[in-house]
Short mmCIF file of C-alpha atoms and ligand atoms in Angstrom, two decimals:
data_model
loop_
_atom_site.label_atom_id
_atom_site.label_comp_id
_atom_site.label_asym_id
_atom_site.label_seq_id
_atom_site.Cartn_x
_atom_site.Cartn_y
_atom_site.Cartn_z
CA UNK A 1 5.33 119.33 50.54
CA UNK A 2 4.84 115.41 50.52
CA UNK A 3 1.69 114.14 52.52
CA UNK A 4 1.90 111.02 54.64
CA UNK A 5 0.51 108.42 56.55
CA UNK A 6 2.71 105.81 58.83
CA UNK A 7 0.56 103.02 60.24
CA UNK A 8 2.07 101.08 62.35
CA UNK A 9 4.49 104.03 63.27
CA UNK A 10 5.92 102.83 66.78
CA UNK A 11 7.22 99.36 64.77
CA UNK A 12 10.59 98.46 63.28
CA UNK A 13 8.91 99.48 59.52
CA UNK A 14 7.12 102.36 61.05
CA UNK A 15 10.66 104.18 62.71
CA UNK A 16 12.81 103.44 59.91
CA UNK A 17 10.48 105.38 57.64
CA UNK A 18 10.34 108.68 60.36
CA UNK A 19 14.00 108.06 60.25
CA UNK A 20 14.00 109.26 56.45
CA UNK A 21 11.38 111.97 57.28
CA UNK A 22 13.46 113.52 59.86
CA UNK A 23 16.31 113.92 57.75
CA UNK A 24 14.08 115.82 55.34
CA UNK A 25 11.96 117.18 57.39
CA UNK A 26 10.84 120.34 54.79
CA UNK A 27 9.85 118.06 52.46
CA UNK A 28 7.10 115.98 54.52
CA UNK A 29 4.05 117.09 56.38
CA UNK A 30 2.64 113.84 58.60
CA UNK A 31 -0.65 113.58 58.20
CA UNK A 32 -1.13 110.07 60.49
CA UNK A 33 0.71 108.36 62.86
CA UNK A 34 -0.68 105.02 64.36
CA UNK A 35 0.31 101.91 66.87
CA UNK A 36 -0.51 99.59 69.53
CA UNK A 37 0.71 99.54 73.04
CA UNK A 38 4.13 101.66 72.82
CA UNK A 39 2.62 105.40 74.12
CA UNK A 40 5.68 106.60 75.07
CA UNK A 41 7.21 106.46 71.52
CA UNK A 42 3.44 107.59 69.74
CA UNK A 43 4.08 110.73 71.77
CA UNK A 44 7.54 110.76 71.23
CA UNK A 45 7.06 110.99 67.78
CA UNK A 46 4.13 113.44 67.95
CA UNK A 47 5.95 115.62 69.47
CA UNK A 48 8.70 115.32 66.78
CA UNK A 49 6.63 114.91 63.48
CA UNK A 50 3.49 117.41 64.75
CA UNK A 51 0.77 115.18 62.81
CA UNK A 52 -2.71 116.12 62.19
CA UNK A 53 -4.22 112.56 64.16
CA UNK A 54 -2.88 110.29 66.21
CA UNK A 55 -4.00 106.54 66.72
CA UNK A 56 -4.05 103.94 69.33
CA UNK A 57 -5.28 100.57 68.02
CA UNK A 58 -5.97 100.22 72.03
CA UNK A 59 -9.06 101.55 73.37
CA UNK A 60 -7.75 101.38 76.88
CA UNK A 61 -4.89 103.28 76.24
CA UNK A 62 -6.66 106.48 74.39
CA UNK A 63 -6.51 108.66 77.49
CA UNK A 64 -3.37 107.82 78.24
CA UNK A 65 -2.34 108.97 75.27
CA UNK A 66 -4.90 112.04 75.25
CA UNK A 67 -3.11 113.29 78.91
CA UNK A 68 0.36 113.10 77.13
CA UNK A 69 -0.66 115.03 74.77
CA UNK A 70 -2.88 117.98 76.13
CA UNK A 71 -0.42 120.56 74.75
CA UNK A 72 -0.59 119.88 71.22
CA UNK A 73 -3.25 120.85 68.58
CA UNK A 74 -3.16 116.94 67.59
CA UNK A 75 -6.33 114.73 67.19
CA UNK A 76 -5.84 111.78 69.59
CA UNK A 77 -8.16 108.10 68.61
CA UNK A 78 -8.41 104.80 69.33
CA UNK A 79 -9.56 101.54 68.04
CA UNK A 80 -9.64 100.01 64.53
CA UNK A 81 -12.21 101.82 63.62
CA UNK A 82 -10.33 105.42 64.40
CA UNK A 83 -7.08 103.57 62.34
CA UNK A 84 -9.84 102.44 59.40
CA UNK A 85 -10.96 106.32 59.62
CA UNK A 86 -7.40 107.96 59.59
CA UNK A 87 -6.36 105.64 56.31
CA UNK A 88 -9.16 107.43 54.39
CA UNK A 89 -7.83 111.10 55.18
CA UNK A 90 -6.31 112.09 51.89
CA UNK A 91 -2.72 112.15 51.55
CA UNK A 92 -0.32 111.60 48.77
CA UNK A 93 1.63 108.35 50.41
CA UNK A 94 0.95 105.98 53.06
CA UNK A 95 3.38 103.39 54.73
CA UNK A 96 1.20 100.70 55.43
CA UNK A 97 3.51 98.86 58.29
CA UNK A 98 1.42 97.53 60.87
CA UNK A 99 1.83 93.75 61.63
CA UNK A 100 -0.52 90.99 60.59
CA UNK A 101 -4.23 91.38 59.09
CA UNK A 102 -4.47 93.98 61.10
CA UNK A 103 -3.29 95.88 58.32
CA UNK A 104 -5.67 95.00 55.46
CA UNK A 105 -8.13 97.30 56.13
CA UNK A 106 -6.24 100.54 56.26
CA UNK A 107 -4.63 99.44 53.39
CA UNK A 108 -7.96 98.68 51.58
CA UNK A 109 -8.65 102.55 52.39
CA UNK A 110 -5.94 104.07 52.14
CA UNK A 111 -5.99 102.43 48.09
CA UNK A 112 -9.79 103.60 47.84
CA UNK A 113 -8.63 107.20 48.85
CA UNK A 114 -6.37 107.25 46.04
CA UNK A 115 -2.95 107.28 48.01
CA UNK A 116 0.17 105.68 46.95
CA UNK A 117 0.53 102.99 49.63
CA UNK A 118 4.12 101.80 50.74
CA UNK A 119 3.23 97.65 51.41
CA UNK A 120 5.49 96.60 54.23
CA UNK A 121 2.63 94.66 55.42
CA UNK A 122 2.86 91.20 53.82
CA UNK A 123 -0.30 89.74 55.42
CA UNK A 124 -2.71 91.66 53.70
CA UNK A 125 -1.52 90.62 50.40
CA UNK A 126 -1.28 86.68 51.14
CA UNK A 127 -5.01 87.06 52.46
CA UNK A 128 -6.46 89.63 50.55
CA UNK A 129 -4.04 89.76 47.07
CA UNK A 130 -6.69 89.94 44.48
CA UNK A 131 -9.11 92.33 46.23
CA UNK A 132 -6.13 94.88 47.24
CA UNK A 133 -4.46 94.61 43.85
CA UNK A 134 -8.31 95.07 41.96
CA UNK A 135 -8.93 98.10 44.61
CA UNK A 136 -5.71 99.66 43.30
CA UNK A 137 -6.59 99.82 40.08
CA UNK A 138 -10.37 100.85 40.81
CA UNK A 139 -9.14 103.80 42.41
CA UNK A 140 -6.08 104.40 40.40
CA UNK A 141 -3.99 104.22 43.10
CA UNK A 142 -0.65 102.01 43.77
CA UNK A 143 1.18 99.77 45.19
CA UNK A 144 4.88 99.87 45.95
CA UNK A 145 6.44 96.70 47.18
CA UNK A 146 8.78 97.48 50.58
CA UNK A 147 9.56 94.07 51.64
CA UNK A 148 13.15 94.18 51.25
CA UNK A 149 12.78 91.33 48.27
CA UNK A 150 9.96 92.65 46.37
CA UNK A 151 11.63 96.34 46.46
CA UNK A 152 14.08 94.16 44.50
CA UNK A 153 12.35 92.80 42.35
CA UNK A 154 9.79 96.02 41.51
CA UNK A 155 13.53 97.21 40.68
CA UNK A 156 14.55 94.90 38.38
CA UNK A 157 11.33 94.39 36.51
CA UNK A 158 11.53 98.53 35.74
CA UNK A 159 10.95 99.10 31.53
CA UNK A 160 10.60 95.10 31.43
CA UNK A 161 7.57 93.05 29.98
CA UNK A 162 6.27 90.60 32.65
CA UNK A 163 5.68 88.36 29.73
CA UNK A 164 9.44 88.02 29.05
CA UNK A 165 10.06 86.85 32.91
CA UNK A 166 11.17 83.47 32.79
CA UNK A 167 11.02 82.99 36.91
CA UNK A 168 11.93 85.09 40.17
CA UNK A 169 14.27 83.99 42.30
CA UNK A 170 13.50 85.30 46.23
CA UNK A 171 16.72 85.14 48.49
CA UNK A 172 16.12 83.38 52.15
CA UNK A 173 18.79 84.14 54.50
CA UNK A 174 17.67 80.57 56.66
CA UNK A 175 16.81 82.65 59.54
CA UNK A 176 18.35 82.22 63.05
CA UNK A 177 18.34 77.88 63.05
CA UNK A 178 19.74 77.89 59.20
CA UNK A 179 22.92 75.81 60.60
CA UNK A 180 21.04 73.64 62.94
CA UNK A 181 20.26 70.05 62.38
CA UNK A 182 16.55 68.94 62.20
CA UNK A 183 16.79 66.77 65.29
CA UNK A 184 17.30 70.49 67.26
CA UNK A 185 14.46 72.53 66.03
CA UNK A 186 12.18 70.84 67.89
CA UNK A 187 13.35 72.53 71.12
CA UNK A 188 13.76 75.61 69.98
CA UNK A 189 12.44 78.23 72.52
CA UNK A 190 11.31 82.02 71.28
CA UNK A 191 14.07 83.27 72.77
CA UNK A 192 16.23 82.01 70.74
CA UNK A 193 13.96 82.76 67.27
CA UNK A 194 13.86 86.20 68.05
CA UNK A 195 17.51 86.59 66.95
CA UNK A 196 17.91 87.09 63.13
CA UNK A 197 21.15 87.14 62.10
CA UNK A 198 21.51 89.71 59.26
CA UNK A 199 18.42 92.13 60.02
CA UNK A 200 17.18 93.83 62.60
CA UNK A 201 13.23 93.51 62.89
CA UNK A 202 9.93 93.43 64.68
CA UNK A 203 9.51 90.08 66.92
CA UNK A 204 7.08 88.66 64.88
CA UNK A 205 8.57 88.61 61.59
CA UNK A 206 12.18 87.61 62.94
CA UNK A 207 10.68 84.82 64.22
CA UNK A 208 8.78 83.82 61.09
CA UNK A 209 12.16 84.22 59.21
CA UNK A 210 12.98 81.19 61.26
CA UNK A 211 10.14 79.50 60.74
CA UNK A 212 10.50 80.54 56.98
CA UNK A 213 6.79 81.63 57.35
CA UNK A 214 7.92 84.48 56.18
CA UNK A 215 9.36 83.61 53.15
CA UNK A 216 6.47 81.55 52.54
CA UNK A 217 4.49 84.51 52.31
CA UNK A 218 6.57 86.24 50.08
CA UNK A 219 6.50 83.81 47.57
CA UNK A 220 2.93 84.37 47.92
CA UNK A 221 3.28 88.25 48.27
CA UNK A 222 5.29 88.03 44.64
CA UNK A 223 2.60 86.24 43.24
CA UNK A 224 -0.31 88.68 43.72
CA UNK A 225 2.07 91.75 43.32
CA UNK A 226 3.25 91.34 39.93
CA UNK A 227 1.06 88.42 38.98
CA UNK A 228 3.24 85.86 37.90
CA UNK A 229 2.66 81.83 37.73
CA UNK A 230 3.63 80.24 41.06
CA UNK A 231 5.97 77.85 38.57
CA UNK A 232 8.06 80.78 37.96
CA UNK A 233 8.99 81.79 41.25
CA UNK A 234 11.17 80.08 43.46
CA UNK A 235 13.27 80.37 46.30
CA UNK A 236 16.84 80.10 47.64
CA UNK A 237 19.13 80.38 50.95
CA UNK A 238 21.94 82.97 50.41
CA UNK A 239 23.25 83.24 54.03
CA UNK A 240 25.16 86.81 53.29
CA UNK A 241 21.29 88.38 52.73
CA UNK A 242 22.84 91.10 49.75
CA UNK A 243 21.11 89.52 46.98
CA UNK A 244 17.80 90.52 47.87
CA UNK A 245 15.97 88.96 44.61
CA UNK A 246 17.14 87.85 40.77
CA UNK A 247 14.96 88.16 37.80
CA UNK A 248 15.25 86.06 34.98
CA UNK A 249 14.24 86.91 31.31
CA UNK A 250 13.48 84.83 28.31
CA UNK A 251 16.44 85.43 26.43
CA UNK A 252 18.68 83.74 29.78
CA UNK A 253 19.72 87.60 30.93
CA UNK A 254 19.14 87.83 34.79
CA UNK A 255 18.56 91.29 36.79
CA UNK A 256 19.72 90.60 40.22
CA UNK A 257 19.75 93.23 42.83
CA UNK A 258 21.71 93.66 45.98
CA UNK A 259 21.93 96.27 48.80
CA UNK A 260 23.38 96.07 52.23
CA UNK A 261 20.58 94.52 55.00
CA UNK A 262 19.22 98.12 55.90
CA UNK A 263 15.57 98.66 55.07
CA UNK A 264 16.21 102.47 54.54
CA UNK A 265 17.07 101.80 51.25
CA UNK A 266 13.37 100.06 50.46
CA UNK A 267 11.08 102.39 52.74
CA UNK A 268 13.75 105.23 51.00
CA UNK A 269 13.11 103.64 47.26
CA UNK A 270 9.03 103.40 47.73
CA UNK A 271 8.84 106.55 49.42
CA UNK A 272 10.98 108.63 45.72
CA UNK A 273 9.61 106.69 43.37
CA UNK A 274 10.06 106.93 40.49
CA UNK A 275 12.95 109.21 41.78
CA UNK A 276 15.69 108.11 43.08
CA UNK A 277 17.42 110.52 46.20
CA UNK A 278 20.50 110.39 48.17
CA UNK A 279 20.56 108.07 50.98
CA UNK A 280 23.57 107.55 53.41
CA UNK A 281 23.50 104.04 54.19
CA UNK A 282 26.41 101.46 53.77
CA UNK A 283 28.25 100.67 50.56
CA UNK A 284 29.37 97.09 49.53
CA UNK A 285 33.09 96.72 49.18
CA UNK A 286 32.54 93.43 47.50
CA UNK A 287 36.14 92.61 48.27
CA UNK A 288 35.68 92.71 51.42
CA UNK A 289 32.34 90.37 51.30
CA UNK A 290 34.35 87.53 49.51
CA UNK A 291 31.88 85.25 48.62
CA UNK A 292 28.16 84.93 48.05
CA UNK A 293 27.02 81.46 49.09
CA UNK A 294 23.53 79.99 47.59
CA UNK A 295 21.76 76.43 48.60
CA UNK A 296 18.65 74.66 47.95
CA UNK A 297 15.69 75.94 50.22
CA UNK A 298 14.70 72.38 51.29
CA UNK A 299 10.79 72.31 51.68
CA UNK A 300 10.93 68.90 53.90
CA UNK A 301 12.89 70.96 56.61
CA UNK A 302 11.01 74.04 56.17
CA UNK A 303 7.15 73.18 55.59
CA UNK A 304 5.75 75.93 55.51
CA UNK A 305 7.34 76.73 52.01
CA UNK A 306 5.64 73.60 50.96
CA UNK A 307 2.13 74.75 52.51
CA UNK A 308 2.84 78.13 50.31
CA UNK A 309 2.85 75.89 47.31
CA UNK A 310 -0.43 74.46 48.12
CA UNK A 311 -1.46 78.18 48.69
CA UNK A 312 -0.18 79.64 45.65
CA UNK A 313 -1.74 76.92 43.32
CA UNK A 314 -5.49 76.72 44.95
CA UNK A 315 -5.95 80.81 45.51
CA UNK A 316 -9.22 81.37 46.84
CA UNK A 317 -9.34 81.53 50.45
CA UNK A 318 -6.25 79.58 50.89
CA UNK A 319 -3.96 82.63 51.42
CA UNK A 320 -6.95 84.38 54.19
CA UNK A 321 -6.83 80.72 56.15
CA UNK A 322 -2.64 80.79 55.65
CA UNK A 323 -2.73 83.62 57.55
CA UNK A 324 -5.26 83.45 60.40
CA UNK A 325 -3.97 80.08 61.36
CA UNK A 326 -0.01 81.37 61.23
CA UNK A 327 -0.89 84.46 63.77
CA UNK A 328 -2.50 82.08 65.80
CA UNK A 329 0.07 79.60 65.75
CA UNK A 330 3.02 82.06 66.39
CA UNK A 331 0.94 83.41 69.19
CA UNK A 332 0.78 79.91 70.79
CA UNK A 333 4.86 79.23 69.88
CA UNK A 334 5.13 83.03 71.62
CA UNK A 335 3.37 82.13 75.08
CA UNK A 336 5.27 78.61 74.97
CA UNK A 337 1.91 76.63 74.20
CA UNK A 338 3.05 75.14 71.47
CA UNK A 339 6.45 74.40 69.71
CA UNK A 340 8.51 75.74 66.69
CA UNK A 341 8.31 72.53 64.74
CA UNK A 342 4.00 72.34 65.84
CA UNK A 343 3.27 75.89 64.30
CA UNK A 344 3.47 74.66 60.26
CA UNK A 345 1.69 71.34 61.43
CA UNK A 346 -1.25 73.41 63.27
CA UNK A 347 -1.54 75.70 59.96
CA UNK A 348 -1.51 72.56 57.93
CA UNK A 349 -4.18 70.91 59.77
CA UNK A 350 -6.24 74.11 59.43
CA UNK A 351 -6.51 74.44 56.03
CA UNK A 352 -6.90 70.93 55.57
CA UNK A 353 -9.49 70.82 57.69
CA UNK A 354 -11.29 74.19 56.17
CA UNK A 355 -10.83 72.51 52.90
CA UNK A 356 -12.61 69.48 53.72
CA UNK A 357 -15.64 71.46 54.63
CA UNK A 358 -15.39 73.89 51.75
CA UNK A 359 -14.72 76.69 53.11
CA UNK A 360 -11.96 77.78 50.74
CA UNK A 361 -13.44 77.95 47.40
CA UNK A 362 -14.54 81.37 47.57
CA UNK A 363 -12.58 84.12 45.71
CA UNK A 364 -10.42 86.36 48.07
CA UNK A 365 -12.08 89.20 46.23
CA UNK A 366 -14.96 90.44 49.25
CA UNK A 367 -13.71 91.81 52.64
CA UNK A 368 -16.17 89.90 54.12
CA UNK A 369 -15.83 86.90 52.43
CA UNK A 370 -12.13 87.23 53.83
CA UNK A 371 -12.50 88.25 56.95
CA UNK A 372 -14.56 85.06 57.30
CA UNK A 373 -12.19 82.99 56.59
CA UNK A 374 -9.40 84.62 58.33
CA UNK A 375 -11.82 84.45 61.73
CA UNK A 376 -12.44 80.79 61.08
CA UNK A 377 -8.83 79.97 61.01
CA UNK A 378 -8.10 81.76 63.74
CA UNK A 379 -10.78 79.88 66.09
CA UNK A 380 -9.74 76.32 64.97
CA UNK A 381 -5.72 77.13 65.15
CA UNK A 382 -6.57 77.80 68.46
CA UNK A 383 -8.25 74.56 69.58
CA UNK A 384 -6.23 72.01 67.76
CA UNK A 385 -4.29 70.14 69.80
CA UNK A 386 -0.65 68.95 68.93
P1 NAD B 1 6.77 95.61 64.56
O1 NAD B 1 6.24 94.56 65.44
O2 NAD B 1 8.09 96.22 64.88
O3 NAD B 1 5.71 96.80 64.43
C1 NAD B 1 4.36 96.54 64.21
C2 NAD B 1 3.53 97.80 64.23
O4 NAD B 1 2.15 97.41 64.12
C3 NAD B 1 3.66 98.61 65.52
O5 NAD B 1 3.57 99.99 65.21
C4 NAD B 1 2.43 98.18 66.33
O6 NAD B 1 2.01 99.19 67.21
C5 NAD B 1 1.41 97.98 65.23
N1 NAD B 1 0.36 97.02 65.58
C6 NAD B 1 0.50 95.80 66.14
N2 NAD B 1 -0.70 95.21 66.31
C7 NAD B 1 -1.62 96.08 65.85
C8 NAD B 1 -3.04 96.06 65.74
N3 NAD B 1 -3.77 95.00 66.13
N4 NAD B 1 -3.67 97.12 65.19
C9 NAD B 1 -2.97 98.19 64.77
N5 NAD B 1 -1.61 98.28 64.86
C10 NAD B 1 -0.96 97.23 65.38
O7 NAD B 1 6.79 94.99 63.08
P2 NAD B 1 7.72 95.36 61.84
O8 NAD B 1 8.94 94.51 61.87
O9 NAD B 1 7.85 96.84 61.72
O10 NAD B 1 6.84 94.80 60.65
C11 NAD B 1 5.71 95.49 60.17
C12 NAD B 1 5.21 94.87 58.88
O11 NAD B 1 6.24 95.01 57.90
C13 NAD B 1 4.94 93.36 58.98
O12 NAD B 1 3.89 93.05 58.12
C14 NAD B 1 6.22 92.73 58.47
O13 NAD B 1 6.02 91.45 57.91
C15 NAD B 1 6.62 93.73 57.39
N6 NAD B 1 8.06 93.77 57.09
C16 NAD B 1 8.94 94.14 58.05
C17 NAD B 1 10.30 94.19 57.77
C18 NAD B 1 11.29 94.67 58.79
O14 NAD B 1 12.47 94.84 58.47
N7 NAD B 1 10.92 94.90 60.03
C19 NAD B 1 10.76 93.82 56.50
C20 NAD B 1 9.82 93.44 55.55
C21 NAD B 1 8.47 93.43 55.84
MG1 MG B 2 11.58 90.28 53.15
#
């Protein structure tokens, strides 16, 4: 029996994944389940999965989670610390799917206990890239991509030399204001970024998808994954969403991979590997699709791919500010403070301003080190004023 670990179990990532476990459940025991604020689906899902712990990142919620609970054998926690705790129980695979830097450190442990850890969560590797991918090979452990993109790429690099990869192309799908003119996004409300129109996803990342934060990041996420020049990868907008990522070689051959918009088949792919095992999701009928449609990615509408740029080619801290200034942003966007066009101009004007003073220079190789910076960029995204 398979070993594992969900963290951020109550989210989008998090239920997809139980959704492969319960139709196999023989072959899984669930060692950890953790989330936030959503108790009724934690206990849901206890009751379901039977795991050994159970994890609240909120303190104030532990005994309502404890009462709900009194009938099973399972260990009930809350807190970082608890989630930090549960990462280093030994297990043969985690899903590391909670949302933001919130993630990194579980991840981090999870890597040092030698587990194979599923990477849904993106922000850990754009502010922590070198010191997660160094921990993984400390501690012989890995790292399988399961952003839908990087799952595609992983795929099409398999038996390949990196050295013979010309450049990666990552598929955008525009996000929900892709048809809109520029005039219009400045009145954009979160309402109306919280609709993605080809997958279904947590609130956060649906609305970076429209912000094309989150393709920002996974530019940046491709760099420190499979350690390629920033030069060679590049972006486009393919509105279907069924090319998830192409792969170009030296000798002009190109590995593209496509899939229907379901993330089983990436949480499915990370969770086999290097197997491969039956999964009943949709099948193209390409004749029915018609027509894949590709266009520039135009980095004066969508900024923040420029800002990734800037990222990619100064390392250091860069990525750990990126980060701590985008939550901070999209939590001001969120609560209406500030607007959709002012997110990518707050981030900008944090790292500038970090720069200025220095404060980026640092390898992103030290937890502390990048917690720093991440803490720093998350104080001054708040005060700046747009
Ligand atoms: P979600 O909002 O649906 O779920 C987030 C999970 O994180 C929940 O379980 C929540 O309880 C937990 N969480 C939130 N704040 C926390 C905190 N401070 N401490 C501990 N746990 C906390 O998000 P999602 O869409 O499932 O995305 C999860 C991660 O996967 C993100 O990094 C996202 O970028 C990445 N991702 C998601 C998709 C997708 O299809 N949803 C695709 C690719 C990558
Ligand atoms: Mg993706």
């Amino acid at each position: 029996m398979k070993q594992i670990s969900i963290f951020g179990a109550s989210g989008s990532i998090g239920q997809n994944t139980l959704e492969l476990i319960r139709r196999d459940k023989a072959a899984y025991e669930v060692v950890a389940l953790t989330g936030d604020q959503n108790i009724a689906q934690l206990v849901r899902d206890v009751n379901e999965f039977r795991p050994q712990i159970v994890v609240t990142a909120d303190e104030k919620l532990r005994s309502e989670l404890g009462e709900a609970l009194t009938n099973t054998d399972c260990e009930v926690a809350a807190g970082s610390e608890a989630i930090a705790e549960a990462a280093s129980r030994p297990t043969d695979w985690v899903m590391s799917s909670i949302v933001g830097s919130a993630g990194l450190v579980p991840g981090l442990n999870a890597l040092r206990a030698g587990t194979t850890l599923a990477l849904a969560n993106k922000e850990s590797l754009v502010a922590a890239g070198p010191l997660l991918t160094a921990t993984a090979e400390q501690f012989n452990s890995s790292i399988i991509p399961v952003d839908s993109e990087h799952s595609a790429i992983f795929q099409a690099l398999m038996g390949e030399k990196i050295s013979s990869v010309e450049r990666i192309i990552i598929t955008a799908s525009g996000g929900a204001f892709r048809d809109w003119p520029q005039a219009d996004l400045a009145r954009v409300t979160p309402q109306q970024a919280q609709n993605h129109p080809n997958w279904s996803m947590g609130q956060r990342i649906t609305i970076d998808s429209a912000s094309m934060f989150n393709k920002a990041f996974e530019l940046i996420e491709a760099k420190e994954l499979f350690k390629i020049d920033e030069k060679k990868i590049e972006t486009v907008i393919h509105p279907e969403s069924l090319v998830h990522a192409i792969v170009g070689f030296c000798d002009g051959g190109m590995m593209a991979h496509l899939g229907p918009t379901d993330m089983l088949h990436a949480i499915g792919y990370a969770l086999n590997y290097p197997n491969r095992k039956r999964l009943d999701i949709e099948r193209l009928d390409f004749t029915k699709i018609g027509q894949f449609r590709f266009f520039e990615a135009n980095e004066q509408r969508y900024p923040a791919l420029r800002l990734s740029r800037e990222v990619m080619r100064k390392g250091g801290l860069w990525g750990a500010a990126l980060n701590g200034a985008k939550e901070v942003a999209l939590d001001r966007f969120i609560t209406g403070d500030i607007g959709f066009l002012e997110m990518a101009i707050v981030v900008e004007v944090v790292l500038n301003e970090m720069d200025r003073a220095g404060d980026l220079g640092l390898a992103a190789d030290c937890l502390d080190t990048i917690l720093n910076a991440d803490a720093s960029a998350r104080r001054l995204a708040g005060l700046i004023n747009v």
